[in-house]
């Protein structure tokens, strides 16, 4: 390996309310968490990812970014992640954001809007369908509100396939949140496609998506008022609606039900089907214990983590 060109890091995320419905234009609230992905790019004699040759099937996100950037030189790309992969905590978004930032940083200072747009296009092309929630929150950090219309605190807007999302800064109050990772790796693309089929075929699914949108709007008011009780109730209701959409799993339900007696609310976070759940609680030790006892891996996360950044060597 020759000279190091750039080192970046980008955070993982949790979705507090609105996943899946956001793909259909409903609002979502997401927060960056203190689990980061680190990316190092150096000149090399062949292009590699963590020492292995780059393959479109094994490394679809990195492969797509390298192709899209039309690199004329070989690069050694190395990543180190604190975010478990396939956990619903935004590991693929963080890879896209950190790598795009490392590559663009060679030409000019990191422009969050450019990074969020490029990272989103990669996620959308690889997954088939996606909203810009994960890539935008990993870029901006802190908290975001994704909405179909422009509101105060607009950061940027992103369009694709006739849809437009407006990304806003959303201040995050100090919330005590515990993530419960099921240990089940669940790729996002097939789950988003499953909800799309249900949505296209039934008024029932379209009503549920709308209801998730309404409770997310209500959740924004609760969040701004620092009302953990109200927010928690909405999170639990959101989980039940996501379960009806078919994206929960027995592992997720088991963790959610186990945490509820000690939490304001609990729900799956991200695409579901496995991955992770979150519990909003004043008893993080107790909730972590329950998650462990029920076969999950607990993470006491901090919200409001900064977004993508260039690191020193
Ligand atoms: C995945 O973290 C969130 C989903 O809403 C998909 C997306 O927004 O692209 C399930």
CSV table of C-alpha atoms and ligand atoms in Angstrom, one decimal:
chain,number,residue,atom,x,y,z
A,1,UNK,CA,0.0,0.0,0.0
A,2,UNK,CA,1.3,3.5,-0.9
A,3,UNK,CA,0.2,6.9,0.3
A,4,UNK,CA,-2.9,7.5,2.4
A,5,UNK,CA,-5.3,9.8,0.5
A,6,UNK,CA,-8.1,10.3,3.1
A,7,UNK,CA,-9.5,8.9,6.3
A,8,UNK,CA,-13.2,9.5,7.2
A,9,UNK,CA,-15.8,8.3,9.6
A,10,UNK,CA,-19.6,8.3,9.5
A,11,UNK,CA,-22.2,7.3,12.2
A,12,UNK,CA,-24.9,4.7,12.3
A,13,UNK,CA,-28.5,5.6,13.0
A,14,UNK,CA,-31.7,4.6,14.6
A,15,UNK,CA,-35.1,5.5,13.1
A,16,UNK,CA,-37.4,6.7,15.9
A,17,UNK,CA,-40.5,6.7,13.8
A,18,UNK,CA,-41.6,6.3,10.2
A,19,UNK,CA,-39.4,3.6,8.5
A,20,UNK,CA,-40.9,2.0,5.5
A,21,UNK,CA,-43.7,4.6,5.3
A,22,UNK,CA,-41.0,7.2,4.4
A,23,UNK,CA,-40.3,5.3,1.2
A,24,UNK,CA,-43.9,6.2,0.1
A,25,UNK,CA,-43.5,9.9,1.0
A,26,UNK,CA,-44.5,9.9,4.7
A,27,UNK,CA,-42.3,11.6,7.3
A,28,UNK,CA,-39.6,9.9,9.3
A,29,UNK,CA,-37.5,10.9,12.3
A,30,UNK,CA,-34.0,9.5,12.5
A,31,UNK,CA,-31.0,10.1,14.8
A,32,UNK,CA,-27.3,9.4,14.5
A,33,UNK,CA,-25.8,7.1,17.2
A,34,UNK,CA,-22.4,6.8,18.7
A,35,UNK,CA,-21.4,3.8,16.6
A,36,UNK,CA,-19.2,4.8,13.7
A,37,UNK,CA,-17.8,3.3,10.5
A,38,UNK,CA,-14.2,4.4,9.7
A,39,UNK,CA,-12.9,4.4,6.2
A,40,UNK,CA,-9.3,4.8,4.9
A,41,UNK,CA,-8.4,5.2,1.2
A,42,UNK,CA,-4.9,4.8,-0.1
A,43,UNK,CA,-3.2,4.4,-3.4
A,44,UNK,CA,-2.4,0.8,-4.3
A,45,UNK,CA,-1.4,-1.4,-7.2
A,46,UNK,CA,-4.9,-3.1,-7.4
A,47,UNK,CA,-8.3,-1.9,-6.0
A,48,UNK,CA,-9.2,-3.8,-2.9
A,49,UNK,CA,-11.6,-3.7,0.0
A,50,UNK,CA,-10.2,-4.8,3.3
A,51,UNK,CA,-7.4,-6.6,1.4
A,52,UNK,CA,-9.7,-8.5,-1.0
A,53,UNK,CA,-10.5,-7.9,-4.7
A,54,UNK,CA,-13.6,-5.8,-5.2
A,55,UNK,CA,-16.6,-7.8,-6.4
A,56,UNK,CA,-20.0,-6.4,-7.4
A,57,UNK,CA,-21.8,-9.3,-5.6
A,58,UNK,CA,-19.8,-9.3,-2.4
A,59,UNK,CA,-19.3,-5.6,-2.1
A,60,UNK,CA,-22.2,-4.0,-4.0
A,61,UNK,CA,-22.2,-0.6,-2.3
A,62,UNK,CA,-18.4,0.0,-2.5
A,63,UNK,CA,-18.3,-1.4,-6.1
A,64,UNK,CA,-21.1,0.9,-7.2
A,65,UNK,CA,-19.4,4.0,-5.7
A,66,UNK,CA,-16.0,3.1,-7.2
A,67,UNK,CA,-17.7,2.7,-10.7
A,68,UNK,CA,-19.9,5.8,-10.3
A,69,UNK,CA,-16.8,7.9,-9.5
A,70,UNK,CA,-15.0,6.6,-12.6
A,71,UNK,CA,-11.7,6.2,-10.7
A,72,UNK,CA,-8.7,6.1,-13.0
A,73,UNK,CA,-6.3,4.8,-10.3
A,74,UNK,CA,-6.3,1.8,-8.0
A,75,UNK,CA,-7.2,2.2,-4.4
A,76,UNK,CA,-6.9,0.2,-1.2
A,77,UNK,CA,-10.1,0.9,0.7
A,78,UNK,CA,-10.2,-0.2,4.3
A,79,UNK,CA,-13.2,0.0,6.6
A,80,UNK,CA,-13.5,-0.7,10.3
A,81,UNK,CA,-17.0,-0.6,11.7
A,82,UNK,CA,-18.5,-0.3,15.2
A,83,UNK,CA,-21.9,-0.8,13.6
A,84,UNK,CA,-22.9,-4.5,13.2
A,85,UNK,CA,-23.6,-5.2,9.6
A,86,UNK,CA,-27.2,-6.0,8.6
A,87,UNK,CA,-28.3,-4.8,12.1
A,88,UNK,CA,-30.8,-2.1,10.9
A,89,UNK,CA,-28.4,0.5,12.4
A,90,UNK,CA,-27.4,2.0,9.0
A,91,UNK,CA,-24.1,0.2,8.4
A,92,UNK,CA,-24.5,0.3,4.6
A,93,UNK,CA,-25.4,3.9,4.6
A,94,UNK,CA,-22.4,4.7,6.8
A,95,UNK,CA,-20.1,2.8,4.3
A,96,UNK,CA,-21.5,4.8,1.4
A,97,UNK,CA,-21.3,8.2,3.2
A,98,UNK,CA,-17.8,7.6,4.5
A,99,UNK,CA,-16.4,6.3,1.2
A,100,UNK,CA,-18.0,9.0,-1.0
A,101,UNK,CA,-16.7,11.7,1.5
A,102,UNK,CA,-13.2,10.2,1.3
A,103,UNK,CA,-13.2,10.2,-2.5
A,104,UNK,CA,-14.7,13.8,-2.9
A,105,UNK,CA,-12.4,15.2,-0.2
A,106,UNK,CA,-9.5,14.8,-2.6
A,107,UNK,CA,-11.0,17.4,-4.9
A,108,UNK,CA,-12.6,19.8,-2.5
A,109,UNK,CA,-14.0,20.2,1.1
A,110,UNK,CA,-16.7,17.8,2.0
A,111,UNK,CA,-20.1,19.2,0.9
A,112,UNK,CA,-22.8,17.4,3.0
A,113,UNK,CA,-25.5,17.9,0.3
A,114,UNK,CA,-23.3,16.4,-2.4
A,115,UNK,CA,-22.3,13.5,-0.2
A,116,UNK,CA,-25.9,12.7,0.9
A,117,UNK,CA,-27.1,12.8,-2.7
A,118,UNK,CA,-24.3,10.5,-4.0
A,119,UNK,CA,-24.5,8.1,-1.1
A,120,UNK,CA,-28.3,7.9,-1.5
A,121,UNK,CA,-28.1,7.1,-5.2
A,122,UNK,CA,-25.8,4.2,-4.4
A,123,UNK,CA,-28.2,2.8,-1.7
A,124,UNK,CA,-31.2,3.2,-4.0
A,125,UNK,CA,-29.5,1.5,-7.0
A,126,UNK,CA,-28.2,-1.3,-4.9
A,127,UNK,CA,-31.4,-1.9,-2.9
A,128,UNK,CA,-33.7,-1.2,-5.8
A,129,UNK,CA,-35.8,1.2,-3.7
A,130,UNK,CA,-34.9,3.4,-0.8
A,131,UNK,CA,-35.6,6.7,0.9
A,132,UNK,CA,-32.7,9.1,1.6
A,133,UNK,CA,-33.2,8.8,5.4
A,134,UNK,CA,-30.2,6.6,6.4
A,135,UNK,CA,-27.7,8.3,4.1
A,136,UNK,CA,-28.8,11.8,5.1
A,137,UNK,CA,-28.7,11.1,8.8
A,138,UNK,CA,-25.3,9.5,8.5
A,139,UNK,CA,-24.1,12.6,6.6
A,140,UNK,CA,-25.7,15.3,8.8
A,141,UNK,CA,-25.5,13.4,12.1
A,142,UNK,CA,-27.5,14.7,15.1
A,143,UNK,CA,-31.2,14.2,14.1
A,144,UNK,CA,-33.2,14.6,10.9
A,145,UNK,CA,-36.8,14.9,9.9
A,146,UNK,CA,-37.5,13.6,6.4
A,147,UNK,CA,-40.7,15.0,4.9
A,148,UNK,CA,-42.5,15.4,1.6
A,149,UNK,CA,-42.8,19.2,2.0
A,150,UNK,CA,-40.3,21.9,3.0
A,151,UNK,CA,-40.4,23.0,6.6
A,152,UNK,CA,-38.2,25.1,8.9
A,153,UNK,CA,-34.5,24.0,9.3
A,154,UNK,CA,-34.3,22.6,5.8
A,155,UNK,CA,-30.9,21.0,5.1
A,156,UNK,CA,-31.4,19.8,1.5
A,157,UNK,CA,-33.8,18.0,-0.8
A,158,UNK,CA,-33.2,14.8,-2.7
A,159,UNK,CA,-35.2,13.5,-5.7
A,160,UNK,CA,-35.4,10.2,-7.5
A,161,UNK,CA,-37.9,8.4,-9.7
A,162,UNK,CA,-40.5,11.3,-9.5
A,163,UNK,CA,-40.3,11.4,-5.7
A,164,UNK,CA,-38.8,14.2,-3.6
A,165,UNK,CA,-37.8,14.2,0.0
A,166,UNK,CA,-37.0,17.3,2.1
A,167,UNK,CA,-34.3,16.7,4.8
A,168,UNK,CA,-34.5,18.9,7.9
A,169,UNK,CA,-32.3,19.3,10.9
A,170,UNK,CA,-34.2,17.9,13.9
A,171,UNK,CA,-32.8,18.7,17.4
A,172,UNK,CA,-32.6,15.6,19.6
A,173,UNK,CA,-33.4,15.9,23.3
A,174,UNK,CA,-31.4,13.8,25.7
A,175,UNK,CA,-33.2,10.5,25.4
A,176,UNK,CA,-32.0,7.3,27.0
A,177,UNK,CA,-32.3,4.6,24.3
A,178,UNK,CA,-31.2,1.0,24.3
A,179,UNK,CA,-30.8,-0.9,21.0
A,180,UNK,CA,-31.4,-4.6,21.0
A,181,UNK,CA,-29.8,-6.4,18.1
A,182,UNK,CA,-31.4,-9.7,17.3
A,183,UNK,CA,-28.2,-11.1,15.7
A,184,UNK,CA,-30.4,-11.9,12.6
A,185,UNK,CA,-28.9,-10.2,9.5
A,186,UNK,CA,-31.8,-8.9,7.4
A,187,UNK,CA,-31.0,-7.2,4.1
A,188,UNK,CA,-33.2,-4.1,3.5
A,189,UNK,CA,-34.0,-4.5,-0.2
A,190,UNK,CA,-36.3,-7.5,0.0
A,191,UNK,CA,-38.2,-6.1,3.0
A,192,UNK,CA,-38.8,-2.8,1.2
A,193,UNK,CA,-39.9,-4.7,-1.9
A,194,UNK,CA,-42.3,-6.8,0.2
A,195,UNK,CA,-44.0,-3.7,1.7
A,196,UNK,CA,-44.2,-2.2,-1.8
A,197,UNK,CA,-46.1,-5.3,-3.1
A,198,UNK,CA,-48.5,-5.1,-0.2
A,199,UNK,CA,-48.9,-1.3,-0.7
A,200,UNK,CA,-49.7,-1.7,-4.4
A,201,UNK,CA,-52.2,-4.4,-3.9
A,202,UNK,CA,-54.3,-3.3,-0.9
A,203,UNK,CA,-56.0,-0.2,0.4
A,204,UNK,CA,-55.4,-1.7,3.9
A,205,UNK,CA,-51.6,-1.4,3.5
A,206,UNK,CA,-51.9,2.1,2.1
A,207,UNK,CA,-54.0,3.1,5.2
A,208,UNK,CA,-51.4,1.7,7.5
A,209,UNK,CA,-48.6,3.6,5.8
A,210,UNK,CA,-50.7,6.8,6.1
A,211,UNK,CA,-51.3,6.0,9.8
A,212,UNK,CA,-47.6,5.6,10.4
A,213,UNK,CA,-47.1,9.0,8.7
A,214,UNK,CA,-49.7,10.6,11.1
A,215,UNK,CA,-48.2,9.1,14.2
A,216,UNK,CA,-44.7,10.3,13.1
A,217,UNK,CA,-46.1,13.9,12.8
A,218,UNK,CA,-47.5,13.5,16.3
A,219,UNK,CA,-44.2,12.1,17.4
A,220,UNK,CA,-42.3,15.2,16.2
A,221,UNK,CA,-44.5,17.3,18.5
A,222,UNK,CA,-43.8,14.9,21.4
A,223,UNK,CA,-40.1,15.0,20.7
A,224,UNK,CA,-40.0,18.8,20.6
A,225,UNK,CA,-41.8,18.9,24.0
A,226,UNK,CA,-39.4,16.3,25.4
A,227,UNK,CA,-42.4,14.1,26.2
A,228,UNK,CA,-40.9,10.6,26.7
A,229,UNK,CA,-44.3,9.1,27.7
A,230,UNK,CA,-46.1,10.4,24.6
A,231,UNK,CA,-43.2,9.5,22.3
A,232,UNK,CA,-42.9,6.0,23.8
A,233,UNK,CA,-46.5,5.3,23.2
A,234,UNK,CA,-46.2,6.3,19.6
A,235,UNK,CA,-43.1,4.1,19.1
A,236,UNK,CA,-45.0,1.1,20.5
A,237,UNK,CA,-48.0,1.8,18.2
A,238,UNK,CA,-45.6,2.2,15.3
A,239,UNK,CA,-44.1,-1.2,16.0
A,240,UNK,CA,-47.6,-2.8,16.0
A,241,UNK,CA,-48.3,-1.2,12.6
A,242,UNK,CA,-45.0,-2.3,11.1
A,243,UNK,CA,-45.8,-5.8,12.3
A,244,UNK,CA,-49.1,-5.7,10.4
A,245,UNK,CA,-47.1,-4.6,7.3
A,246,UNK,CA,-45.1,-7.9,7.8
A,247,UNK,CA,-41.7,-6.5,8.7
A,248,UNK,CA,-41.4,-7.6,12.3
A,249,UNK,CA,-40.1,-11.1,13.3
A,250,UNK,CA,-40.5,-13.3,16.3
A,251,UNK,CA,-37.1,-12.3,17.6
A,252,UNK,CA,-38.0,-8.6,17.3
A,253,UNK,CA,-41.4,-9.1,18.9
A,254,UNK,CA,-39.8,-11.1,21.8
A,255,UNK,CA,-37.3,-8.2,22.5
A,256,UNK,CA,-40.0,-5.5,22.2
A,257,UNK,CA,-42.5,-7.3,24.5
A,258,UNK,CA,-39.7,-8.1,27.0
A,259,UNK,CA,-38.6,-4.4,27.2
A,260,UNK,CA,-42.0,-2.8,27.4
A,261,UNK,CA,-42.6,-3.3,31.1
A,262,UNK,CA,-39.4,-1.2,31.8
A,263,UNK,CA,-39.8,1.3,28.9
A,264,UNK,CA,-41.8,4.3,27.7
A,265,UNK,CA,-42.1,2.4,24.4
A,266,UNK,CA,-40.3,0.1,22.1
A,267,UNK,CA,-40.2,-0.8,18.4
A,268,UNK,CA,-38.2,-2.3,15.6
A,269,UNK,CA,-35.8,0.2,14.0
A,270,UNK,CA,-34.8,0.2,10.3
A,271,UNK,CA,-36.0,-2.4,7.8
A,272,UNK,CA,-37.0,-5.1,10.3
A,273,UNK,CA,-37.2,-8.8,9.5
A,274,UNK,CA,-34.4,-9.3,12.1
A,275,UNK,CA,-31.9,-6.5,12.6
A,276,UNK,CA,-32.6,-4.3,15.7
A,277,UNK,CA,-35.2,-2.8,18.0
A,278,UNK,CA,-35.0,0.2,20.3
A,279,UNK,CA,-36.4,0.9,23.7
A,280,UNK,CA,-37.0,4.4,25.1
A,281,UNK,CA,-36.3,3.9,28.8
A,282,UNK,CA,-35.2,5.4,32.1
A,283,UNK,CA,-33.9,2.0,33.1
A,284,UNK,CA,-31.2,1.2,30.5
A,285,UNK,CA,-29.5,-1.4,32.7
A,286,UNK,CA,-32.7,-3.3,33.4
A,287,UNK,CA,-33.6,-3.2,29.6
A,288,UNK,CA,-30.1,-4.3,28.6
A,289,UNK,CA,-30.5,-7.3,31.0
A,290,UNK,CA,-33.9,-8.2,29.5
A,291,UNK,CA,-32.5,-8.0,25.9
A,292,UNK,CA,-29.6,-10.3,26.9
A,293,UNK,CA,-31.9,-12.8,28.6
A,294,UNK,CA,-34.0,-12.9,25.5
A,295,UNK,CA,-31.1,-13.7,23.2
A,296,UNK,CA,-30.3,-10.2,21.9
A,297,UNK,CA,-27.3,-8.0,22.1
A,298,UNK,CA,-27.9,-4.7,23.9
A,299,UNK,CA,-26.2,-1.4,23.0
A,300,UNK,CA,-26.8,1.7,25.2
A,301,UNK,CA,-26.5,4.3,22.5
A,302,UNK,CA,-26.1,8.0,22.7
A,303,UNK,CA,-28.1,10.2,20.3
A,304,UNK,CA,-26.9,13.3,18.6
A,305,UNK,CA,-23.6,11.9,17.3
A,306,UNK,CA,-21.9,14.2,14.7
A,307,UNK,CA,-22.2,13.4,11.0
A,308,UNK,CA,-19.5,12.4,8.5
A,309,UNK,CA,-16.0,13.9,9.1
A,310,UNK,CA,-12.5,13.8,7.8
A,311,UNK,CA,-10.2,12.2,10.4
A,312,UNK,CA,-6.5,12.8,10.9
A,313,UNK,CA,-4.1,10.0,10.3
B,1,LIG,C1,-34.2,1.3,6.5
B,1,LIG,O1,-33.2,1.8,7.5
B,1,LIG,C2,-35.3,2.3,6.4
B,1,LIG,C3,-36.4,1.9,5.4
B,1,LIG,O2,-37.4,2.9,5.6
B,1,LIG,C4,-35.9,2.0,4.0
B,1,LIG,C5,-35.6,3.3,3.5
B,1,LIG,O3,-36.0,4.3,4.1
B,1,LIG,O4,-34.8,3.4,2.5
B,1,LIG,C6,-37.0,0.6,5.7
